[in-house]
Amino acid sequence: MQSKVRLIAVAWVAGLALAGCYGKDGGLQLHQPGKYVGANDPLLEIAGTPEFEQRLERRFNMVQTDR
Amino acid sequence: MAKMKFLCDAERCIECNACVTACKNENEVPWGINRRRVVTLNDGEPGERSISVACMHCTDAPCSAVCPVDCFYTTADGVVLHDKDQCIGCGYCFYACPFGAPQYPQETAFGVRGKMDKCTFCAGGPEADNSAAEYTKYGANRLAQGKLPLCAEMCSTKALIAGDGDLVADLYRQRILRRGGRPQTWGWEKAYGAA
C-alpha cells in the first residue's frame, strides 16, 4: 500500500515537472542572419528625412568649416 | 541621401586630445573605455603624424556582419549603432573591426567582459531620444538635437571633421587645393570603400 502511494507521488511529481517544460515561452529568441533583433530606435524615424538633413547641414556649415 | 562620415586631417591634428576629452565628457564614458583615441605615427621623428581614431561607421560594417546576436543596425544616414540589451559581450566585433573601435568595460576583478561600448556618432541608441536610459547606456544623442559629434565640433584646428560625406569631402578637397600635395584620407578606403 505504501509503495503504491509512493509510486503515485513520484508519477505526480514527474508529470508536474515535465508539464513545466511545455509552459509559457521562456523568452527564446530566434535569429535570422544579419537581421537586427533589438529594440526600435526612435531616431530611425527622423534620420534621413529632408528636415533632419538640412538641420545637420546648417550645423556643419556653422561649426565645421575652416577658420 | 546624406551619409555621415568622419575624416581626420593628419596635416592639422596637433595631438591635443581635446576630441578624446570632449567625447568622454559629453557621453560620460566609463573608466577604462576610450571611444576615441589619438594615435601618433612615427612619434618623435621628422614627419610624424597624429590621427584621431574612433568607430568610422563603415558602409558595410564588419562588426555587424560577425555579430552572433545581430545587435547592430545602421540608420538611414549611415550611423552604425548597437543594442546593449542584445549584446552578449562575445568580442567578435572587436576582432572584426579594422579600427579597434569596440571596447568592453571590465565589470569584475576576473576580467569578465561587459557589454560592448563604442562611438555612436553622438546618436545614442535604441531608447527614447535624449532619455535618461539612453544617456546611461549610450551617452548623448546630439544628432536628434540637430548637432554633430562633439569631438569634431570641439576640434580647435578643425582636423577632425564629421558630417555628411559629401560636405566633408568638399571641405577637404578645398584644403588640398589650397595646400597642394596629395590627399591623405586616412581610413576612408577601408571604412567607406572609396579613396
Short mmCIF file of C-alpha atoms in Angstrom, two decimals:
data_model
loop_
_atom_site.label_atom_id
_atom_site.label_comp_id
_atom_site.label_asym_id
_atom_site.label_seq_id
_atom_site.Cartn_x
_atom_site.Cartn_y
_atom_site.Cartn_z
CA MET A 1 0.00 0.00 0.00
CA GLN A 2 2.83 2.37 0.99
CA SER A 3 4.82 1.67 -2.16
CA LYS A 4 1.71 2.31 -4.25
CA VAL A 5 1.28 5.72 -2.63
CA ARG A 6 4.96 6.45 -3.20
CA LEU A 7 4.67 5.41 -6.86
CA ILE A 8 1.66 7.67 -7.36
CA ALA A 9 3.50 10.57 -5.68
CA VAL A 10 6.57 10.07 -7.87
CA ALA A 11 4.41 9.87 -11.01
CA TRP A 12 2.56 13.03 -9.98
CA VAL A 13 5.80 14.96 -9.34
CA ALA A 14 7.33 13.68 -12.59
CA GLY A 15 4.22 14.68 -14.51
CA LEU A 16 4.30 18.12 -12.94
CA ALA A 17 7.98 18.57 -13.72
CA LEU A 18 7.54 17.51 -17.34
CA ALA A 19 4.49 19.70 -17.74
CA GLY A 20 6.71 22.62 -16.73
CA CYS A 21 8.70 22.13 -19.93
CA TYR A 22 5.64 22.94 -22.00
CA GLY A 23 4.68 26.05 -20.12
CA LYS A 24 4.79 29.57 -21.49
CA ASP A 25 7.55 30.75 -23.80
CA GLY A 26 10.76 31.27 -21.81
CA GLY A 27 11.96 34.16 -23.94
CA LEU A 28 13.67 32.11 -26.65
CA GLN A 29 14.88 34.39 -29.42
CA LEU A 30 15.38 33.08 -32.92
CA HIS A 31 17.99 34.80 -35.07
CA GLN A 32 17.97 35.36 -38.81
CA PRO A 33 21.42 36.09 -40.25
CA GLY A 34 22.00 39.83 -40.45
CA LYS A 35 18.55 40.80 -39.22
CA TYR A 36 18.56 43.25 -36.33
CA VAL A 37 16.51 41.93 -33.45
CA GLY A 38 16.95 44.64 -30.82
CA ALA A 39 14.65 47.43 -29.70
CA ASN A 40 13.46 50.13 -32.08
CA ASP A 41 15.35 53.39 -32.14
CA PRO A 42 13.09 56.48 -32.46
CA LEU A 43 15.97 58.20 -34.29
CA LEU A 44 15.37 55.88 -37.25
CA GLU A 45 12.05 57.61 -37.91
CA ILE A 46 13.61 61.04 -38.33
CA ALA A 47 17.06 60.10 -39.70
CA GLY A 48 17.28 60.61 -43.43
CA THR A 49 14.33 62.99 -43.66
CA PRO A 50 14.98 66.26 -45.56
CA GLU A 51 14.38 68.42 -42.44
CA PHE A 52 16.82 66.35 -40.41
CA GLU A 53 19.49 66.55 -43.11
CA GLN A 54 19.01 70.28 -43.56
CA ARG A 55 19.46 70.85 -39.83
CA LEU A 56 22.69 68.86 -39.82
CA GLU A 57 23.94 70.63 -42.95
CA ARG A 58 23.30 74.03 -41.33
CA ARG A 59 25.13 72.83 -38.25
CA PHE A 60 28.04 71.57 -40.38
CA ASN A 61 28.38 74.90 -42.14
CA MET A 62 28.19 76.69 -38.79
CA VAL A 63 30.80 74.73 -36.82
CA GLN A 64 32.89 72.53 -39.11
CA THR A 65 34.05 74.92 -41.81
CA ASP A 66 37.61 76.23 -41.89
CA ARG A 67 38.64 79.23 -39.87
CA MET B 1 20.78 61.00 -49.03
CA ALA B 2 23.40 62.14 -46.53
CA LYS B 3 25.88 59.56 -45.23
CA MET B 4 27.59 60.52 -42.02
CA LYS B 5 31.38 60.16 -42.07
CA PHE B 6 34.41 61.05 -40.01
CA LEU B 7 37.60 62.40 -41.55
CA CYS B 8 40.80 63.19 -39.67
CA ASP B 9 43.13 65.57 -41.46
CA ALA B 10 46.56 64.34 -40.31
CA GLU B 11 48.19 67.58 -41.51
CA ARG B 12 46.14 69.55 -38.98
CA CYS B 13 45.94 67.23 -35.96
CA ILE B 14 48.18 68.55 -33.19
CA GLU B 15 47.61 65.61 -30.81
CA CYS B 16 45.93 67.79 -28.20
CA ASN B 17 43.47 65.02 -27.27
CA ALA B 18 40.61 67.52 -26.94
CA CYS B 19 38.44 65.18 -29.02
CA VAL B 20 39.06 62.33 -26.54
CA THR B 21 38.23 64.58 -23.59
CA ALA B 22 35.15 66.04 -25.28
CA CYS B 23 33.85 62.56 -26.06
CA LYS B 24 34.41 61.26 -22.55
CA ASN B 25 32.81 64.33 -21.01
CA GLU B 26 29.81 64.51 -23.32
CA ASN B 27 28.97 60.82 -23.11
CA GLU B 28 30.04 60.06 -19.53
CA VAL B 29 32.17 57.23 -20.89
CA PRO B 30 33.10 54.81 -18.09
CA TRP B 31 36.64 54.43 -16.79
CA GLY B 32 38.81 52.20 -18.92
CA ILE B 33 36.95 52.95 -22.14
CA ASN B 34 38.03 55.41 -24.80
CA ARG B 35 35.56 55.67 -27.62
CA ARG B 36 38.07 57.90 -29.40
CA ARG B 37 41.86 57.82 -29.28
CA VAL B 38 44.64 59.86 -30.82
CA VAL B 39 47.31 57.73 -32.45
CA THR B 40 50.69 59.18 -33.37
CA LEU B 41 52.70 57.62 -36.17
CA ASN B 42 56.49 57.96 -36.30
CA ASP B 43 56.43 59.65 -32.91
CA GLY B 44 59.40 61.95 -32.39
CA GLU B 45 60.71 61.56 -35.92
CA PRO B 46 60.57 64.06 -38.77
CA GLY B 47 57.21 63.83 -40.49
CA GLU B 48 55.31 62.43 -37.52
CA ARG B 49 51.55 62.45 -37.92
CA SER B 50 48.69 62.12 -35.49
CA ILE B 51 45.22 60.85 -36.26
CA SER B 52 42.10 60.71 -34.14
CA VAL B 53 40.51 57.28 -34.36
CA ALA B 54 37.07 56.01 -33.35
CA CYS B 55 34.33 53.95 -34.95
CA MET B 56 34.26 55.08 -38.58
CA HIS B 57 30.64 53.94 -39.08
CA CYS B 58 31.64 51.80 -42.05
CA THR B 59 29.39 51.49 -45.07
CA ASP B 60 29.49 47.69 -44.86
CA ALA B 61 30.29 47.34 -41.17
CA PRO B 62 32.30 44.17 -40.38
CA CYS B 63 31.24 44.33 -36.71
CA SER B 64 27.64 43.98 -37.80
CA ALA B 65 28.48 41.11 -40.14
CA VAL B 66 30.09 38.99 -37.42
CA CYS B 67 27.74 39.74 -34.51
CA PRO B 68 26.17 36.40 -33.45
CA VAL B 69 23.16 38.10 -31.84
CA ASP B 70 22.57 40.73 -34.54
CA CYS B 71 22.62 43.65 -32.15
CA PHE B 72 23.87 46.16 -34.78
CA TYR B 73 21.77 48.37 -37.01
CA THR B 74 22.55 51.22 -39.39
CA THR B 75 20.47 54.39 -39.58
CA ALA B 76 19.34 55.85 -42.90
CA ASP B 77 22.22 58.32 -42.74
CA GLY B 78 24.84 55.61 -42.24
CA VAL B 79 25.43 55.70 -38.48
CA VAL B 80 26.23 52.23 -37.09
CA LEU B 81 24.60 51.69 -33.68
CA HIS B 82 24.00 48.73 -31.42
CA ASP B 83 21.61 47.50 -28.75
CA LYS B 84 23.33 46.84 -25.43
CA ASP B 85 20.38 44.76 -24.23
CA GLN B 86 21.12 42.30 -27.02
CA CYS B 87 24.93 42.38 -26.77
CA ILE B 88 26.46 39.36 -25.03
CA GLY B 89 30.00 40.79 -24.88
CA CYS B 90 31.45 37.98 -27.01
CA GLY B 91 34.15 40.22 -28.51
CA TYR B 92 33.70 39.12 -32.15
CA CYS B 93 33.14 42.72 -33.25
CA PHE B 94 36.42 43.74 -31.63
CA TYR B 95 38.31 41.22 -33.75
CA ALA B 96 36.41 42.19 -36.91
CA CYS B 97 36.82 45.96 -36.59
CA PRO B 98 39.82 47.34 -38.53
CA PHE B 99 39.88 50.44 -36.31
CA GLY B 100 39.77 48.79 -32.87
CA ALA B 101 36.60 50.69 -32.04
CA PRO B 102 34.61 48.24 -29.87
CA GLN B 103 35.55 48.46 -26.20
CA TYR B 104 34.44 46.42 -23.21
CA PRO B 105 34.15 47.60 -19.64
CA GLN B 106 35.81 45.30 -17.13
CA GLU B 107 33.00 44.60 -14.70
CA THR B 108 34.65 42.17 -12.30
CA ALA B 109 38.11 41.55 -10.91
CA PHE B 110 38.41 38.47 -13.13
CA GLY B 111 38.38 40.24 -16.46
CA VAL B 112 34.84 39.31 -17.48
CA ARG B 113 33.78 41.47 -20.40
CA GLY B 114 30.73 43.65 -20.11
CA LYS B 115 28.52 44.97 -22.91
CA MET B 116 30.36 46.40 -25.87
CA ASP B 117 30.73 50.17 -25.99
CA LYS B 118 31.75 52.26 -28.99
CA CYS B 119 31.34 55.66 -30.61
CA THR B 120 27.71 56.30 -31.53
CA PHE B 121 28.41 59.39 -33.70
CA CYS B 122 26.68 61.09 -30.74
CA ALA B 123 23.43 59.44 -31.84
CA GLY B 124 22.58 57.46 -28.69
CA GLY B 125 20.95 54.10 -29.12
CA PRO B 126 17.65 52.23 -29.20
CA GLU B 127 15.96 54.08 -26.35
CA ALA B 128 13.70 57.14 -26.33
CA ASP B 129 15.70 60.07 -27.77
CA ASN B 130 17.57 62.04 -25.09
CA SER B 131 16.05 59.98 -22.26
CA ALA B 132 17.93 59.13 -19.06
CA ALA B 133 18.06 55.46 -20.08
CA GLU B 134 19.62 56.34 -23.42
CA TYR B 135 22.19 58.61 -21.80
CA THR B 136 23.17 55.99 -19.21
CA LYS B 137 23.63 53.23 -21.77
CA TYR B 138 24.89 55.05 -24.84
CA GLY B 139 25.65 58.66 -23.97
CA ALA B 140 24.37 61.83 -25.58
CA ASN B 141 22.07 61.93 -28.61
CA ARG B 142 23.24 65.13 -30.24
CA LEU B 143 22.09 64.09 -33.70
CA ALA B 144 18.46 64.12 -32.55
CA GLN B 145 19.08 67.68 -31.33
CA GLY B 146 20.38 68.71 -34.74
CA LYS B 147 24.01 68.77 -33.64
CA LEU B 148 27.08 66.88 -34.85
CA PRO B 149 29.53 64.81 -32.75
CA LEU B 150 31.20 66.94 -30.11
CA CYS B 151 34.69 65.57 -30.81
CA ALA B 152 34.61 67.17 -34.25
CA GLU B 153 32.78 70.32 -33.18
CA MET B 154 35.35 70.89 -30.41
CA CYS B 155 38.42 70.32 -32.58
CA SER B 156 40.37 73.58 -32.40
CA THR B 157 42.33 73.06 -35.63
CA LYS B 158 39.34 71.50 -37.44
CA ALA B 159 41.44 68.43 -38.14
CA LEU B 160 38.57 66.15 -37.23
CA ILE B 161 35.54 66.66 -39.44
CA ALA B 162 32.22 64.87 -39.02
CA GLY B 163 29.08 65.15 -41.08
CA ASP B 164 27.60 64.33 -44.44
CA GLY B 165 30.31 62.60 -46.50
CA ASP B 166 29.78 64.94 -49.48
CA LEU B 167 30.24 68.07 -47.36
CA VAL B 168 33.26 66.56 -45.60
CA ALA B 169 34.85 65.59 -48.93
CA ASP B 170 34.21 69.07 -50.41
CA LEU B 171 35.78 70.78 -47.42
CA TYR B 172 38.80 68.50 -47.52
CA ARG B 173 39.18 68.92 -51.29
CA GLN B 174 39.30 72.72 -50.86
CA ARG B 175 42.01 72.31 -48.25
CA ILE B 176 44.09 70.09 -50.52
CA LEU B 177 43.75 72.59 -53.38
CA ARG B 178 44.92 75.42 -51.11
CA ARG B 179 47.65 73.37 -49.50
CA GLY B 180 48.86 71.47 -52.56
CA GLY B 181 50.00 67.87 -52.38
CA ARG B 182 48.07 64.68 -52.24
CA PRO B 183 45.01 63.93 -50.16
CA GLN B 184 45.51 61.50 -47.28
CA THR B 185 42.03 60.38 -46.35
CA TRP B 186 43.16 58.01 -43.67
CA GLY B 187 40.81 55.07 -43.18
CA TRP B 188 38.29 56.14 -45.81
CA GLU B 189 39.05 53.38 -48.27
CA LYS B 190 38.72 50.75 -45.57
CA ALA B 191 35.61 52.23 -44.00
CA TYR B 192 33.69 53.55 -46.96
CA GLY B 193 35.22 51.72 -49.90
CA ALA B 194 36.45 54.93 -51.56
CA ALA B 195 39.77 56.75 -51.59
#
